[in-house]
Structure formats: structure tokens, C-alpha cells
Rosetta silent file (secondary structure, phi, psi, omega in degrees, C-alpha in Angstrom):
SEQUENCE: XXXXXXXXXXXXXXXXXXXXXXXXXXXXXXXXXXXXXXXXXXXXXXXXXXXXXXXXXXXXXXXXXXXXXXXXXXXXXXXXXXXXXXXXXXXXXX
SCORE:     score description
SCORE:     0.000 S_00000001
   1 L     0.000  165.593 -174.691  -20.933  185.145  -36.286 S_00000001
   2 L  -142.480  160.698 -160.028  -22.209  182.762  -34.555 S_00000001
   3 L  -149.764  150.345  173.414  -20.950  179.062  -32.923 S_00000001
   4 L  -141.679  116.114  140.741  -22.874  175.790  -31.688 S_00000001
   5 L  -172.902  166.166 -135.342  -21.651  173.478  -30.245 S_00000001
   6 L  -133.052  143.958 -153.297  -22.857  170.300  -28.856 S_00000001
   7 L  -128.144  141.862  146.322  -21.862  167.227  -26.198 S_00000001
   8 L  -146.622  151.833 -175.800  -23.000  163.786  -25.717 S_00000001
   9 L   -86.038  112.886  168.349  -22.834  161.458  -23.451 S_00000001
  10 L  -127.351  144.922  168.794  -22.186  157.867  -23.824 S_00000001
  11 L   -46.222  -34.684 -156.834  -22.270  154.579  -21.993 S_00000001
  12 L   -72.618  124.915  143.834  -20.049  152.909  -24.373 S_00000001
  13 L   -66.250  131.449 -170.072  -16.873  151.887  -22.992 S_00000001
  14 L   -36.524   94.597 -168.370  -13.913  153.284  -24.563 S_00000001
  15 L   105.130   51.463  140.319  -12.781  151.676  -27.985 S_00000001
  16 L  -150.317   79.457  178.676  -16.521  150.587  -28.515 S_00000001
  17 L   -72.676  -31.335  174.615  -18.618  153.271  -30.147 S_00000001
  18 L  -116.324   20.298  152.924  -21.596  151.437  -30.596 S_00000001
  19 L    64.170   38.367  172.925  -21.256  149.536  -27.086 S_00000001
  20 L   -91.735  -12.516  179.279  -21.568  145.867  -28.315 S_00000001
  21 L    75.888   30.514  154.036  -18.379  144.980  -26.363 S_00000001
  22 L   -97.345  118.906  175.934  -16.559  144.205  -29.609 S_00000001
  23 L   -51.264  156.982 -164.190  -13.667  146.696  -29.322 S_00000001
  24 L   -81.390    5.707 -152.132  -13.925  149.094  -32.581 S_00000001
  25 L  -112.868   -8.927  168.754  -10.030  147.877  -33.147 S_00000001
  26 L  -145.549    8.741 -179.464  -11.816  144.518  -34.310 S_00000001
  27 L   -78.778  124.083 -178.505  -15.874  145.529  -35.040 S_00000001
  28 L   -92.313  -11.144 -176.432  -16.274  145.111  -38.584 S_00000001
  29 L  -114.414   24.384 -168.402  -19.405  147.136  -37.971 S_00000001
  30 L   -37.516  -27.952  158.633  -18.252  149.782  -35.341 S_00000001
  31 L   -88.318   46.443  175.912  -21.379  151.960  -35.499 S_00000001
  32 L  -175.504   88.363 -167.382  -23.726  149.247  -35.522 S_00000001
  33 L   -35.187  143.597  178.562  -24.166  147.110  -32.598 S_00000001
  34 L   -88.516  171.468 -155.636  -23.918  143.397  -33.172 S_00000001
  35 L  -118.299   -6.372  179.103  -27.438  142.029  -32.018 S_00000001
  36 L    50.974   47.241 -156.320  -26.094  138.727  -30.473 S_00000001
  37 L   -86.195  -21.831  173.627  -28.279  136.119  -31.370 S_00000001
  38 L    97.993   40.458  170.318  -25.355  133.172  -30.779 S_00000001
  39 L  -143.983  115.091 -151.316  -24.817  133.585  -34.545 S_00000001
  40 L     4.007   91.878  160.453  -21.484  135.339  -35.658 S_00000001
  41 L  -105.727   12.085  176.045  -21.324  137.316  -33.062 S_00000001
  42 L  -110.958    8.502 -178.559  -17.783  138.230  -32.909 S_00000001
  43 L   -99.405    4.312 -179.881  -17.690  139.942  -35.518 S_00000001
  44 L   108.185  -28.658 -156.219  -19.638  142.933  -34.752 S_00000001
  45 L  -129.732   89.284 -153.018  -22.081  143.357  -36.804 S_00000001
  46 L   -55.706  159.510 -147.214  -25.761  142.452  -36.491 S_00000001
  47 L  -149.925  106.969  169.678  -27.119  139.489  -38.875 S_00000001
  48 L   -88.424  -33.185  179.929  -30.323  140.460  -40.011 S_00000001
  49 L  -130.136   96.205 -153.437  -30.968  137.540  -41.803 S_00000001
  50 L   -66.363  -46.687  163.927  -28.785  134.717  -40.061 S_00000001
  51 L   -84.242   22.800 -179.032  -29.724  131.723  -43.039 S_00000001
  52 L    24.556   34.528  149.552  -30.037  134.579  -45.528 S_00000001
  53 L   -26.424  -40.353 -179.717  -33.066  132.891  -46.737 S_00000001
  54 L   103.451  -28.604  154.198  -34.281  136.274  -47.609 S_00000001
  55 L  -109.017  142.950 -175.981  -36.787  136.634  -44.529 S_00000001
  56 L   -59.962  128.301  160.102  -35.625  138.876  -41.871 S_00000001
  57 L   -25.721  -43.419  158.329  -35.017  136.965  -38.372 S_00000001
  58 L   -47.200  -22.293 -167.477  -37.873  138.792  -36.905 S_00000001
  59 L  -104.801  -43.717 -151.957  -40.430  137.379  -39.361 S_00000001
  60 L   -85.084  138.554 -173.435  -38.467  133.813  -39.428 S_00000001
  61 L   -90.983  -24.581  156.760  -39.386  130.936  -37.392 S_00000001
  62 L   -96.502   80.281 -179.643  -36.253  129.052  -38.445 S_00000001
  63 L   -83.742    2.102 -177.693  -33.863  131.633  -38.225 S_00000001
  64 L  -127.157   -1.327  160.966  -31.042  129.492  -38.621 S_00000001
  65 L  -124.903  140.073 -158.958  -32.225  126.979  -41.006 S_00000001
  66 L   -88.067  141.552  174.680  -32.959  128.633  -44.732 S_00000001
  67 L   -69.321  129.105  164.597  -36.503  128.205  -45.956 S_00000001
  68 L   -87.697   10.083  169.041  -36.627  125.725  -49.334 S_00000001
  69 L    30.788   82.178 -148.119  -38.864  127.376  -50.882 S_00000001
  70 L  -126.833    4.250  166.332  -40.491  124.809  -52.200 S_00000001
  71 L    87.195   10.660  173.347  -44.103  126.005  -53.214 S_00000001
  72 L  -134.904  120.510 -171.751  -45.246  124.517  -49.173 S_00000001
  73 L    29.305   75.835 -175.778  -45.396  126.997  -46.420 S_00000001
  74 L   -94.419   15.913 -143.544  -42.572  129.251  -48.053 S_00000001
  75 L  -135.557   12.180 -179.230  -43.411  132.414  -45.921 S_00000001
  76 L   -88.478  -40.617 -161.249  -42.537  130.565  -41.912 S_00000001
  77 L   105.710   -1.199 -171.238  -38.614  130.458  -42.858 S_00000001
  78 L  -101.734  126.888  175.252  -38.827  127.039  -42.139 S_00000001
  79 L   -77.356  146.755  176.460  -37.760  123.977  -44.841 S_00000001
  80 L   -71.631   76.288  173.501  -40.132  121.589  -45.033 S_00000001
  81 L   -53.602  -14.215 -164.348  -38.829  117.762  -43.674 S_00000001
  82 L  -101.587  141.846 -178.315  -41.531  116.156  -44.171 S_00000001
  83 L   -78.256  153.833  162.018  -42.535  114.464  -47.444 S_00000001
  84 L   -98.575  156.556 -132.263  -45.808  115.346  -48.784 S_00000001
  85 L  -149.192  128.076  158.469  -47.569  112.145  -50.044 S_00000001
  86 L   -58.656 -151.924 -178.685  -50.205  112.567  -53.284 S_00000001
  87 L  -112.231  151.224  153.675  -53.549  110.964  -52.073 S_00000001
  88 L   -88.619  121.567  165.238  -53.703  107.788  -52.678 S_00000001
  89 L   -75.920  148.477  176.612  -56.706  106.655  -54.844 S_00000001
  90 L   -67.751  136.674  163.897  -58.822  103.726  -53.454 S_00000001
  91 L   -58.119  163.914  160.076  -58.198  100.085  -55.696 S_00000001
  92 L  -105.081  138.943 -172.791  -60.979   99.041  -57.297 S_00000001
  93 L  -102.271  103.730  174.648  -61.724   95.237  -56.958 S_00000001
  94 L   -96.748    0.000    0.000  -62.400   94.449  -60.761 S_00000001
């Protein structure tokens, strides 16, 4: 027969397995570091998409304000404040 067996080494202070400093006794995510962006961050658990907009923070330029998706620039993450104005046609002096 034969036996393996295998050691690792971690960083992680005790009662944190994935070393995010949220103790695992309150990490709703204990294997999965929270990413700490200043957006629930005490809960443990990394926030991929922080306005759940549907684009990932990495992509989003407004990661904290949700894209309106509004048929203008939907694809920054950002909503659009500004009104858009038709054109105004020139009067005619009849």
C-alpha cells in the first residue's frame, strides 16, 4: 500500500482561512477573501458587482452607481445625468 501525504503553509491568521481579517466565526464567505473595495466589506465576501448592474467592477466605471440602461452609453456602468436634447430645427420666418 501506499500513503501521501501533504502540508501547507499559510499566512492566514488563525480563525481566518482565507486571510481577509474577517474571522471565519463571522465570514459569510470563509474561503473567499473579501476584496475590500469600501463596499460591504464586513461581511466577507467579495462583491463582484457592487451596483449589481450586471457589469463586473473591473469593466465598470461607476462601480457603485448602476448603469440605466437606457439605449446611451449602456456598456461604461455609468447612468446617464444628463438629458439628451432632440436637435432643434431652425424657424422658418414665413
Amino acid at each position: 500500500w501506499r500513503a501521501i501525504v501533504s502540508l501547507a503553509w499559510t499566512d492566514a491568521p488563525r480563525g481566518d482561512f482565507d486571510g481577509d481579517g474577517v474571522p471565519d466565526r463571522l465570514d459569510q464567505c470563509p474561503r473567499d477573501p473579501e476584496d475590500r473595495d469600501g463596499f460591504a466589506d464586513e461581511d466577507g465576501c467579495p462583491e463582484l458587482d457592487n451596483d449589481q448592474d450586471r457589469i463586473p467592477d473591473l469593466e465598470d466605471k461607476c462601480p457603485n452607481e448602476a448603469e440605466d440602461f437606457d439605449g446611451w452609453d449602456d456598456s461604461d456602468g455609468c447612468p446617464d445625468h444628463e438629458e439628451r436634447l432632440a436637435p432643434i430645427s431652425p424657424q422658418r420666418d414665413d
